């Protein structure tokens, strides 16, 4: 006679929910570890050094609020902030409008769409430095663009020489790199269900009204994401200005009329003693970095708050 | 359809290759200079052996240290030395590689790798590496005028102990060049070249304008007279050729020194507002106004770039200030010499140029300033001893003479400066004369960056937003305020 022995079921060492949670943390741990070590760590350290006199080689010396007090009376800090805000205000909407327009054209499913998508994205995979030199040549006084304008009887400006035209030149140059933005908008457009356009058409909607009442509201989460990241990017403009100002005597002050003295360029020049006393001044540069961080944080929080009024999700929620 | 696709990509690939070929033809291809140089190596005390060394070719030489005036090399030291420099131009890159070739032959156990870094970034990258404690080079080309600051900050090692041990002494170099490398009496870099400025002038332009090509201007009045003859303005009033512009390629400071206006007096006090200083700035401003103002000049300048399309090689300006080493660029690129492109001198449609001292005010002595570079060892470098051996060799009379023959940059090593190969160069006398009028500037420990108070205000003067006297007074006050802190 066979006897069935039913062994008592062993209680699992961890509850399934806890186990699942731990597994998740374990898988995420390399990223978390890297984030704490390489992002949070340096940020906390820079917060500390912003209250110190620190030349990068020797240990920081506590200086209290000295760096922040100097900021309040530093004319170059305000000049660099003014130049940077100009770029944020002018460049961000222009990039947004141009990228949405291009994305909508690419969304028309016309022949060659994939080819143009590749062409628009191509500048993003090229070396940034080489492209900046290329644009420096295109926008030189007798460069390609001014030659083209000359055909139409327009006397082109001295883009990177005239202080009034340096920033418009940078914006124009920046438009060349909108391929990445175009792809994100295109992905957003592809996600809008056709049924909504059909329904709108039945209700009598045509081109503009479809754009106004279907496309833009449903694209608003993408627009919101793009606006936030573009503003952050515009605040951090550095490489183009750094290369364009070259090695002239006024280069450290942002070239002609200090017109390209952007915030991060100023921060860099202060950190490495190119502006200021001549000493390496990582303490002051850290203070500058934290002020920029706070400015961006406040603007981003403001956008999150405003998003509730204009960002719509397909589920019907508001942002 | 498939065939069309293939054809399209075939044509596309063909066009890409063709455009690459055309592009490579359009850009002047740097010519690799391969010359045989003679290395005189003391093999035995009484006997000198001449070895031939070709750059980029390994040459086995077994040098032995012997009694000599210059530094004592130690060929037993071994190591892989990384050298950071910013000499990317074909002329200078080949020149440094030739020096490396010479030194590797003398120091058979040392292998030197040179790494080109962008000018300016080279020092920030080094500072970051020194701060991190790794990744710094073993030898770096350091900027002499800022070397004491970097020494004080702990960026570079003191070389004094080794210099004393190995007979690397102040009397082998120009005093002012050696002194620029000192911090608290110790040297932190062995001086390399100088960058004293001279006046280059286009002889074809002189002949076109009815000027004597062998009699360049010596004074400010003559400079203006010559410029009157050399300027070309087109019918619509736009500039076609500028006779001279004092602040293209040379800071205003050089003209202060040619008007007996020195920023700091013998007691170390700033004197930016002296009559001569104000007069100098007014004089420069008069040149800006002469050509229609700052914007007009900037527009004109924007049409030119770097050699071989710079202002002088591109016939945009007839008289131009630069370091004497610019000679080597002119020789290398051999630009066309005339605006009309039809003047031929000595059977060659190439530019002929002359070199002269910077013109000075009639009531003042000629003046000049020399900065330049040195070779230093960053703090924490792995191969410091091997680096030191290389530095000694590179900055010896032989190393510096080789560099100077290639680049025509005036050496700081006195024996190298008297090298027959250099003395045989036409116009080398001008460099010697320029150096005789030169000084090394001032290092103000309390405010090393004091010149920023001038540099950030120049443009306001040139655009007419600030009067010269007003600007100098502002700069003086700002410097004093900073020093007061």
mmCIF file of N, CA and C in Angstrom, chain B residues 17 32 52 88 104 126 134 137 171 185 239 260 271 275 364 366 374 381 397 400 442 453 478 483:
data_model
loop_
_atom_site.group_PDB
_atom_site.id
_atom_site.type_symbol
_atom_site.label_atom_id
_atom_site.label_comp_id
_atom_site.label_asym_id
_atom_site.label_seq_id
_atom_site.Cartn_x
_atom_site.Cartn_y
_atom_site.Cartn_z
ATOM 1 N N UNK B 17 33.405 59.807 -53.342
ATOM 2 C CA UNK B 17 34.857 59.603 -53.502
ATOM 3 C C UNK B 17 35.455 60.764 -54.293
ATOM 4 N N UNK B 32 55.694 66.916 -45.912
ATOM 5 C CA UNK B 32 56.492 66.370 -44.811
ATOM 6 C C UNK B 32 57.950 66.744 -45.056
ATOM 7 N N UNK B 52 74.534 60.984 -38.705
ATOM 8 C CA UNK B 52 73.394 61.577 -39.409
ATOM 9 C C UNK B 52 72.115 60.969 -38.854
ATOM 10 N N UNK B 88 50.435 71.919 -34.216
ATOM 11 C CA UNK B 88 49.783 71.060 -35.201
ATOM 12 C C UNK B 88 50.147 71.437 -36.632
ATOM 13 N N UNK B 104 66.170 61.253 -28.929
ATOM 14 C CA UNK B 104 66.086 59.797 -28.797
ATOM 15 C C UNK B 104 67.401 59.145 -29.217
ATOM 16 N N UNK B 126 45.681 69.614 -18.533
ATOM 17 C CA UNK B 126 46.769 69.219 -17.647
ATOM 18 C C UNK B 126 46.407 69.481 -16.177
ATOM 19 N N UNK B 134 46.247 61.584 -12.120
ATOM 20 C CA UNK B 134 46.638 60.671 -13.201
ATOM 21 C C UNK B 134 46.247 61.267 -14.548
ATOM 22 N N UNK B 137 50.689 64.491 -18.756
ATOM 23 C CA UNK B 137 51.842 64.096 -19.562
ATOM 24 C C UNK B 137 53.101 64.109 -18.696
ATOM 25 N N UNK B 171 73.005 81.107 -16.980
ATOM 26 C CA UNK B 171 73.845 81.797 -17.954
ATOM 27 C C UNK B 171 73.806 81.155 -19.341
ATOM 28 N N UNK B 185 62.605 81.726 -6.544
ATOM 29 C CA UNK B 185 64.005 81.473 -6.839
ATOM 30 C C UNK B 185 64.299 80.134 -7.495
ATOM 31 N N UNK B 239 37.054 98.959 -48.089
ATOM 32 C CA UNK B 239 38.494 98.703 -48.027
ATOM 33 C C UNK B 239 38.878 97.546 -48.945
ATOM 34 N N UNK B 260 57.726 104.435 -24.784
ATOM 35 C CA UNK B 260 58.216 104.583 -23.402
ATOM 36 C C UNK B 260 57.077 104.600 -22.386
ATOM 37 N N UNK B 271 51.063 102.398 -13.582
ATOM 38 C CA UNK B 271 51.004 103.773 -14.086
ATOM 39 C C UNK B 271 50.338 103.777 -15.466
ATOM 40 N N UNK B 275 50.968 110.122 -19.482
ATOM 41 C CA UNK B 275 50.706 110.851 -20.736
ATOM 42 C C UNK B 275 51.045 109.988 -21.948
ATOM 43 N N UNK B 364 60.716 108.300 -28.609
ATOM 44 C CA UNK B 364 60.911 107.158 -27.706
ATOM 45 C C UNK B 364 61.913 106.168 -28.292
ATOM 46 N N UNK B 366 63.024 102.273 -29.276
ATOM 47 C CA UNK B 366 62.301 101.066 -29.699
ATOM 48 C C UNK B 366 62.101 100.141 -28.493
ATOM 49 N N UNK B 374 58.098 77.221 -22.339
ATOM 50 C CA UNK B 374 59.154 76.457 -21.690
ATOM 51 C C UNK B 374 58.670 75.014 -21.617
ATOM 52 N N UNK B 381 53.870 63.453 -12.542
ATOM 53 C CA UNK B 381 54.188 62.734 -13.794
ATOM 54 C C UNK B 381 54.904 61.426 -13.478
ATOM 55 N N UNK B 397 71.677 73.583 -26.552
ATOM 56 C CA UNK B 397 71.986 74.403 -27.727
ATOM 57 C C UNK B 397 71.610 73.662 -29.011
ATOM 58 N N UNK B 400 67.622 73.310 -29.347
ATOM 59 C CA UNK B 400 66.987 74.598 -29.676
ATOM 60 C C UNK B 400 67.392 75.091 -31.065
ATOM 61 N N UNK B 442 55.711 91.703 -16.429
ATOM 62 C CA UNK B 442 55.671 91.712 -14.961
ATOM 63 C C UNK B 442 54.771 90.599 -14.456
ATOM 64 N N UNK B 453 41.975 93.748 -17.007
ATOM 65 C CA UNK B 453 41.278 95.030 -16.848
ATOM 66 C C UNK B 453 41.465 95.905 -18.087
ATOM 67 N N UNK B 478 40.441 99.792 -11.341
ATOM 68 C CA UNK B 478 40.004 98.409 -11.118
ATOM 69 C C UNK B 478 41.160 97.550 -10.621
ATOM 70 N N UNK B 483 43.999 94.867 -6.159
ATOM 71 C CA UNK B 483 45.204 94.721 -5.341
ATOM 72 C C UNK B 483 44.907 95.075 -3.889
#
